[in-house]
Coordinates of C-alpha atoms in Angstrom, one line a residue:
X1 CA 95.3 130.2 154.2
X2 CA 93.5 132.5 152.1
X3 CA 92.9 132.7 149.0
X4 CA 91.1 135.5 146.7
X5 CA 89.3 133.4 143.3
X6 CA 87.4 135.8 141.7
X7 CA 86.7 134.7 138.0
X8 CA 84.3 136.4 135.2
X9 CA 83.9 138.8 132.3
X10 CA 84.8 142.3 133.2
X11 CA 81.7 144.2 132.3
X12 CA 82.6 147.7 133.9
X13 CA 86.0 149.1 133.5
X14 CA 86.3 150.6 136.7
X15 CA 84.2 148.6 139.4
X16 CA 87.5 145.7 138.2
X17 CA 90.2 148.3 138.8
X18 CA 88.3 148.9 142.3
X19 CA 88.3 146.3 142.6
X20 CA 91.6 144.6 142.1
X21 CA 93.4 148.4 143.7
X22 CA 91.4 147.1 146.6
X23 CA 92.9 143.6 146.3
X24 CA 96.6 145.1 146.0
X25 CA 95.9 147.5 149.1
X26 CA 95.3 144.6 151.0
X27 CA 98.0 141.9 150.5
X28 CA 98.5 141.1 153.7
X29 CA 95.6 140.0 154.0
X30 CA 95.4 137.0 152.0
X31 CA 97.8 133.8 150.7
X32 CA 97.7 133.9 146.4
X33 CA 95.9 135.9 144.1
X34 CA 94.1 134.2 141.1
X35 CA 91.7 135.5 138.4
X36 CA 90.2 133.3 136.4
X37 CA 88.3 133.9 132.9
X38 CA 87.2 133.0 129.2
X39 CA 90.6 133.4 126.9
X40 CA 88.6 136.4 124.3
X41 CA 88.4 138.2 127.7
X42 CA 91.9 137.7 128.4
X43 CA 93.1 138.5 125.7
X44 CA 91.1 142.9 125.8
X45 CA 92.5 142.2 129.5
X46 CA 95.7 145.6 128.4
X47 CA 93.0 146.7 126.3
X48 CA 90.5 147.2 130.1
X49 CA 93.2 148.1 132.1
X50 CA 94.5 151.4 129.9
X51 CA 97.7 151.3 131.5
X52 CA 96.9 150.5 134.3
X53 CA 98.4 147.6 136.7
X54 CA 97.1 144.0 137.5
X55 CA 97.6 143.2 141.4
X56 CA 101.2 141.4 141.9
X57 CA 101.2 138.1 142.5
X58 CA 97.6 137.9 140.4
X59 CA 98.2 134.4 138.7
X60 CA 95.5 134.3 135.6
X61 CA 93.9 131.2 134.4
X62 CA 92.2 130.3 130.9
X63 CA 88.7 129.0 131.3
X64 CA 88.8 128.0 127.7
X65 CA 86.5 129.8 125.1
X66 CA 82.0 130.3 126.0
X67 CA 81.2 128.3 122.5
X68 CA 78.3 125.9 123.7
X69 CA 76.9 130.1 124.7
X70 CA 74.8 131.1 121.5
X71 CA 73.3 127.3 121.0
X72 CA 71.7 127.4 124.2
X73 CA 68.4 129.0 125.4
X74 CA 67.5 128.3 128.8
X75 CA 69.8 131.4 130.9
X76 CA 69.4 129.9 134.3
X77 CA 71.4 126.9 132.3
X78 CA 74.9 128.9 130.3
X79 CA 74.6 130.4 133.7
X80 CA 75.5 127.2 135.4
X81 CA 77.5 125.8 133.2
X82 CA 80.2 129.1 132.1
X83 CA 80.6 129.9 136.6
X84 CA 81.2 126.1 136.6
X85 CA 84.0 125.9 133.9
X86 CA 85.0 129.2 135.7
X87 CA 85.0 128.2 139.2
X88 CA 86.8 124.8 138.5
X89 CA 89.6 126.4 136.3
X90 CA 90.9 128.8 138.9
X91 CA 90.4 126.0 142.1
X92 CA 92.1 123.5 139.9
X93 CA 95.3 126.1 140.6
X94 CA 94.4 126.9 144.2
X95 CA 96.0 124.7 148.1
X96 CA 93.5 122.6 148.6
X97 CA 94.6 123.5 152.7
X98 CA 92.7 127.3 151.7
X99 CA 90.1 128.9 152.2
X100 CA 88.4 130.4 149.6
X101 CA 86.5 134.3 148.2
X102 CA 85.6 134.3 145.7
X103 CA 84.4 137.1 144.1
X104 CA 82.5 138.1 140.4
X105 CA 84.9 140.4 138.4
X106 CA 81.3 142.6 138.7
X107 CA 81.3 142.4 142.8
X108 CA 82.2 146.3 143.1
X109 CA 84.3 146.3 147.0
X110 CA 83.6 150.6 146.7
X111 CA 86.5 152.0 149.0
X112 CA 89.5 149.8 150.1
X113 CA 88.4 150.5 153.9
X114 CA 85.5 148.8 153.5
X115 CA 87.3 145.8 152.0
X116 CA 89.3 145.4 153.6
X117 CA 87.2 145.8 157.0
X118 CA 85.2 141.8 154.7
X119 CA 87.9 140.4 154.7
X120 CA 89.0 140.7 158.7
X121 CA 85.7 140.0 158.8
X122 CA 85.2 136.9 157.3
X123 CA 88.7 136.4 158.7
X124 CA 88.1 135.9 162.3
X125 CA 85.0 134.2 161.7
X126 CA 87.0 131.2 159.9
X127 CA 89.1 131.4 162.6
X128 CA 86.6 130.6 165.3
X129 CA 86.7 126.8 165.6
X130 CA 82.4 126.7 165.4
X131 CA 82.8 128.3 162.0
X132 CA 85.9 126.5 161.0
X133 CA 85.0 123.7 158.9
X134 CA 81.3 125.7 156.8
X135 CA 81.2 127.5 154.4
X136 CA 80.1 131.2 154.9
X137 CA 75.8 132.3 153.2
X138 CA 75.0 135.9 152.5
X139 CA 71.6 135.3 152.4
X140 CA 68.9 132.7 151.0
X141 CA 65.9 132.3 148.5
X142 CA 63.4 130.1 149.5
X143 CA 61.4 129.5 146.7
X144 CA 64.1 125.9 146.4
X145 CA 66.3 124.0 148.3
X146 CA 70.6 124.9 148.2
X147 CA 69.4 128.7 147.2
X148 CA 71.8 130.7 148.7
X149 CA 73.6 133.7 147.3
X150 CA 76.6 133.2 144.9
X151 CA 78.0 136.5 144.2
X152 CA 80.7 136.1 147.5
X153 CA 81.2 132.3 147.2
X154 CA 82.7 132.1 151.2
X155 CA 83.8 128.3 151.0
X156 CA 85.3 126.2 153.5
X157 CA 88.9 124.2 152.2
X158 CA 87.3 120.6 152.2
X159 CA 83.6 122.6 149.7
X160 CA 86.8 124.5 147.9
X161 CA 87.6 120.4 146.8
X162 CA 84.0 118.8 146.0
X163 CA 83.0 122.0 143.7
X164 CA 86.7 121.5 142.0
X165 CA 85.9 117.9 142.5
X166 CA 82.7 119.3 141.1
X167 CA 82.0 117.6 137.1
X168 CA 79.0 118.3 134.4
X169 CA 78.0 113.6 134.5
X170 CA 76.5 115.3 138.6
X171 CA 74.1 117.0 137.0
X172 CA 72.7 114.9 135.0
X173 CA 70.8 113.7 138.1
X174 CA 69.8 116.0 138.9
X175 CA 65.5 117.5 137.3
X176 CA 67.1 120.3 134.4
X177 CA 65.4 123.6 136.8
X178 CA 67.6 122.6 139.1
X179 CA 70.6 124.0 136.5
X180 CA 71.0 127.1 137.7
X181 CA 74.5 127.6 139.7
X182 CA 73.1 128.5 143.1
X183 CA 71.6 125.3 143.8
X184 CA 74.1 123.2 141.7
X185 CA 77.3 124.8 143.7
X186 CA 76.2 124.3 147.0
X187 CA 73.8 121.1 147.1
X188 CA 77.8 120.4 146.0
X189 CA 79.1 122.3 148.8
X190 CA 76.4 120.7 150.8
X191 CA 76.6 117.4 149.6
X192 CA 73.6 116.8 148.8
X193 CA 73.3 115.4 145.2
X194 CA 72.1 111.9 146.6
X195 CA 69.2 113.7 148.0
X196 CA 65.0 113.4 147.0
X197 CA 64.9 117.1 147.5
X198 CA 67.8 117.1 144.1
X199 CA 66.0 115.6 142.2
X200 CA 63.2 117.5 142.6
X201 CA 61.8 120.7 140.1
X202 CA 61.1 122.5 143.8
X203 CA 59.9 126.1 141.4
X204 CA 57.6 123.5 139.2
X205 CA 53.8 124.6 141.0
X206 CA 55.1 128.6 139.8
X207 CA 55.3 127.7 135.9
X208 CA 52.4 125.3 135.9
X209 CA 50.6 129.1 138.0
X210 CA 49.5 127.2 141.5
X211 CA 51.3 129.8 143.3
X212 CA 52.0 129.3 146.0
X213 CA 50.0 125.8 147.2
X214 CA 51.3 123.3 146.5
X215 CA 51.2 121.3 143.0
X216 CA 50.1 117.0 142.5
X217 CA 53.9 116.9 140.9
X218 CA 55.1 117.3 144.9
X219 CA 52.6 115.2 146.5
X220 CA 52.8 111.9 143.7
X221 CA 56.7 112.8 145.4
X222 CA 57.2 113.5 148.7
X223 CA 53.8 111.1 149.5
X224 CA 53.1 111.5 153.3
X225 CA 56.8 112.1 153.2
X226 CA 57.8 115.5 152.8
X227 CA 58.6 117.3 156.8
X228 CA 60.7 114.4 156.9
X229 CA 62.5 114.6 153.9
X230 CA 62.6 118.7 155.0
X231 CA 63.8 118.3 158.5
X232 CA 67.0 116.3 156.6
X233 CA 67.8 119.0 154.6
X234 CA 67.6 121.5 157.4
X235 CA 70.1 119.5 159.3
X236 CA 72.1 118.9 156.2
X237 CA 72.2 122.7 155.6
X238 CA 73.3 123.6 159.6
X239 CA 76.3 121.2 159.8
X240 CA 78.3 122.7 156.3
X241 CA 76.9 125.9 156.6
X242 CA 76.8 129.8 158.1
X243 CA 74.7 132.9 157.8
X244 CA 77.7 135.1 157.8
X245 CA 75.1 137.7 160.5
X246 CA 74.6 134.5 162.7
X247 CA 78.8 134.3 163.1
X248 CA 79.0 137.7 163.2
X249 CA 77.0 137.7 165.7
X250 CA 78.1 135.0 167.8
X251 CA 81.7 136.0 167.6
X252 CA 80.6 139.6 168.8
X253 CA 80.8 141.5 165.5
X254 CA 77.4 142.8 164.2
X255 CA 78.2 145.3 163.6
X256 CA 80.9 145.6 161.4
X257 CA 78.2 143.2 159.1
X258 CA 75.8 145.2 159.8
X259 CA 78.3 148.5 158.3
X260 CA 79.2 146.8 155.6
X261 CA 75.7 145.1 154.1
X262 CA 74.4 149.0 154.8
X263 CA 77.6 150.1 152.6
X264 CA 77.0 147.1 149.9
X265 CA 80.4 145.3 150.6
X266 CA 77.8 142.3 151.3
X267 CA 75.3 141.5 149.3
X268 CA 72.4 140.1 150.1
X269 CA 69.9 140.4 147.5
X270 CA 67.4 137.6 148.7
X271 CA 65.6 138.1 152.1
X272 CA 66.4 135.7 154.9
X273 CA 69.2 136.5 156.3
X274 CA 70.0 134.6 159.2
X275 CA 69.5 130.6 160.0
X276 CA 66.4 130.8 162.1
X277 CA 64.5 132.4 159.0
X278 CA 65.1 130.0 157.0
X279 CA 64.3 127.0 159.4
X280 CA 60.8 128.8 160.3
X281 CA 60.0 129.6 156.5
X282 CA 61.1 126.0 155.5
X283 CA 59.2 124.2 158.8
X284 CA 55.7 127.0 158.2
X285 CA 56.2 124.3 154.3
X286 CA 56.4 121.8 155.6
X287 CA 53.4 122.4 157.6
X288 CA 50.9 123.8 154.6
X289 CA 52.5 120.6 153.0
X290 CA 51.3 118.5 155.6
X291 CA 47.4 120.0 156.1
X292 CA 47.0 120.4 152.0
X293 CA 48.3 116.8 151.0
X294 CA 44.9 115.2 149.7
X295 CA 44.1 111.7 152.0
X296 CA 45.1 108.7 149.7
X297 CA 48.2 110.5 148.0
X298 CA 50.9 107.6 147.7
X299 CA 54.0 108.6 146.1
X300 CA 54.2 107.3 142.5
X301 CA 57.6 105.0 141.8
X302 CA 58.8 106.7 138.1
X303 CA 58.1 110.3 139.1
X304 CA 61.3 111.2 138.1
X305 CA 61.1 109.9 134.3
X306 CA 57.3 111.1 133.9
X307 CA 58.4 114.2 135.0
X308 CA 62.1 113.7 132.9
X309 CA 59.6 112.9 129.8
X310 CA 57.5 116.9 130.0
X311 CA 61.4 118.5 130.7
X312 CA 61.7 117.0 126.9
X313 CA 58.2 118.4 125.7
X314 CA 58.7 121.4 127.5
X315 CA 62.1 122.0 125.7
X316 CA 60.9 121.4 122.4
X317 CA 58.1 124.1 123.0
X318 CA 60.4 126.5 124.2
X319 CA 63.2 125.7 121.0
X320 CA 60.6 126.4 118.2
X321 CA 59.5 123.2 117.5
X322 CA 55.8 124.5 117.3
X323 CA 54.8 122.1 114.8
X324 CA 56.6 119.3 115.6
X325 CA 54.9 119.8 119.4
X326 CA 51.3 120.2 117.8
X327 CA 51.1 116.1 116.4
X328 CA 52.6 114.8 119.5
X329 CA 50.7 112.5 121.7
X330 CA 50.1 114.0 125.3
X331 CA 51.4 111.7 128.2
X332 CA 49.2 109.8 130.6
X333 CA 50.3 110.8 134.4
X334 CA 50.6 114.0 136.5
X335 CA 51.8 115.8 133.8
X336 CA 48.8 115.4 131.4
X337 CA 47.4 118.0 131.9
X338 CA 50.7 120.5 131.3
X339 CA 52.0 118.4 128.0
X340 CA 48.2 118.7 126.8
X341 CA 48.5 122.8 127.3
X342 CA 51.7 122.6 126.0
X343 CA 50.3 120.1 122.4
X344 CA 47.3 122.6 122.6
X345 CA 49.0 126.0 122.4
X346 CA 51.5 124.9 120.0
X347 CA 48.1 123.5 117.9
X348 CA 46.7 127.5 117.9
X349 CA 49.9 128.4 116.7
X350 CA 50.6 126.9 113.7
X351 CA 46.9 128.2 113.0
X352 CA 44.5 125.7 114.1
X353 CA 42.7 128.0 114.1
X354 CA 38.5 127.5 116.3
X355 CA 39.3 124.2 116.7
X356 CA 42.8 124.3 118.2
X357 CA 40.9 128.1 120.7
X358 CA 37.6 126.1 121.6
X359 CA 39.8 123.1 122.7
X360 CA 42.5 125.8 124.9
X361 CA 39.1 127.4 126.7
X362 CA 37.7 123.8 128.0
X363 CA 41.3 123.2 129.4
X364 CA 41.3 125.8 131.3
X365 CA 37.9 125.4 132.2
X366 CA 38.7 122.3 133.7
X367 CA 41.3 123.7 135.6
X368 CA 44.4 125.1 133.2
X369 CA 46.0 127.3 134.2
X370 CA 49.8 127.2 132.9
X371 CA 51.6 130.6 132.3
X372 CA 51.7 129.8 128.5
X373 CA 47.9 128.3 127.8
X374 CA 47.2 131.9 130.2
X375 CA 48.4 133.5 127.4
X376 CA 47.6 132.4 124.4
X377 CA 44.4 132.3 124.9
X378 CA 44.7 135.8 126.1
X379 CA 45.6 136.7 123.4
X380 CA 43.4 134.9 120.2
X381 CA 40.3 136.3 122.6
X382 CA 41.4 139.9 122.2
X383 CA 41.6 139.5 118.6
X384 CA 38.8 138.4 118.4
X385 CA 36.7 139.8 120.6
X386 CA 35.6 137.6 122.6
X387 CA 35.4 140.4 125.9
X388 CA 33.4 138.4 128.6
X389 CA 35.8 135.0 128.3
X390 CA 38.4 137.5 128.1
X391 CA 38.4 138.6 131.4
X392 CA 37.5 135.2 132.5
X393 CA 40.5 134.5 131.9
X394 CA 42.9 137.7 132.4
X395 CA 41.4 137.4 136.2
X396 CA 42.0 133.4 136.0
X397 CA 46.1 134.4 134.3
X398 CA 46.3 137.5 137.0
X399 CA 45.3 135.0 139.7
X400 CA 48.1 131.8 139.3
X401 CA 50.8 134.9 137.7
X402 CA 50.5 137.6 140.3
X403 CA 54.0 138.4 141.2
X404 CA 54.8 137.8 137.4
X405 CA 55.0 141.1 135.7
X406 CA 54.5 139.6 132.3
X407 CA 51.3 138.8 132.6
X408 CA 49.5 141.3 134.0
X409 CA 52.0 143.7 131.3
X410 CA 50.8 141.8 128.7
X411 CA 47.0 141.5 130.2
X412 CA 46.7 145.2 129.8
X413 CA 48.4 145.6 126.5
X414 CA 45.3 142.7 125.0
X415 CA 42.7 145.1 126.0
X416 CA 43.8 146.8 124.3
X417 CA 43.8 145.1 122.1
X418 CA 40.4 144.2 123.0
X419 CA 39.3 147.1 122.7
X420 CA 40.5 147.9 119.6
X421 CA 38.7 145.0 117.8
X422 CA 35.5 146.1 119.4
X423 CA 35.8 148.8 117.6
X424 CA 36.8 147.3 114.1
X425 CA 34.4 145.0 114.6
X426 CA 31.6 147.6 114.7
X427 CA 32.9 149.5 111.9
X428 CA 32.4 146.7 109.9
X429 CA 29.6 145.6 110.9
X430 CA 27.9 149.4 109.9
X431 CA 30.0 149.5 106.9
X432 CA 27.8 146.4 106.1
X433 CA 24.0 147.5 107.0
X434 CA 22.1 148.2 103.3
X435 CA 21.5 152.7 103.2
X436 CA 19.1 153.8 103.4
X437 CA 16.9 154.4 100.3
X438 CA 19.4 152.2 98.3
X439 CA 16.2 150.5 97.0

């Protein structure tokens, strides 16, 4: 039994109608069809269709209203809650014994023939006993665990049921920065919600300016157990998931897979496309961890509570409550330095002047490399025409965030501001000089 579940808003009418036509023309390849979306989307659906017909037998599910969206500034969180609601509403009406091919409403199938080939490949994989109980993934990112492609969800029945039972209550144990769709969906599918990887913010080091290096937070979370945790995670993944490329090779249909990737029917937005490479990346990372871990590191028992307290400070800052944060005491423990950055930047933004700027420079000299600290230091130093200090901070910022386009653009823009400030400073100095023969 196979069900196609379409979720989401219609962002491109032609793409949506092309998908609906392909689904209708391949009616012999699935048992049921469900479309789950918001109430307001259903109200405007006749306008979108403009005389076109939906496939015969489609079951339309009203997922309610996304009233929460304007109140959530973090797009990852908003996206997860929206997708979770539409997905769960759709899964609730699907037979629990059915395999589910979940497509977003903006999925471009390109042609009926390529869509049919994709369905046949996926069904062929699930018909093999070795893959019958596994959810199929098309690609993976390596910045965090459970970060698999979610533009298409190819769910085995038992995993569809796990997602159907996923409530927002289940997410509260997770770190705030793990509230993005891929992480929450696949940690649920893989049954990893009670693992240490589920509560850890694996992307913290990127925001902290550590680059590919591990942070003190990582070391104090795992101590010398990181390798064992990686092995547990990989074992969990290989028991629950299979890469479509590997499965296609296993059933002698790798050529079909390659053709479908080339045509764009199978999304490959993430670099990693097979289990061998996924294993290699994680084992290499665990080796790097062991090589770089300082001696004498021990796990801090309250590290999760410390991180949650720091997350609260982070959310205060990005909610615009800088006046409140400027008077907040700096937290202790492993997050003392990054919390000092948020407090220091807040003091600068509420008019702390030279004192606040010098405080940030001192934090920078002690090794602080947070994005907000670098961002506002560069802006203030450029405005004050302090070129030597500006270039020192620019070098550190570009090193810490070399893959972040926003930082490189900011540095270049502030260099223009710096040059203008220098010229203005020279003009003002010239105007203050006494004119010749003034006496």
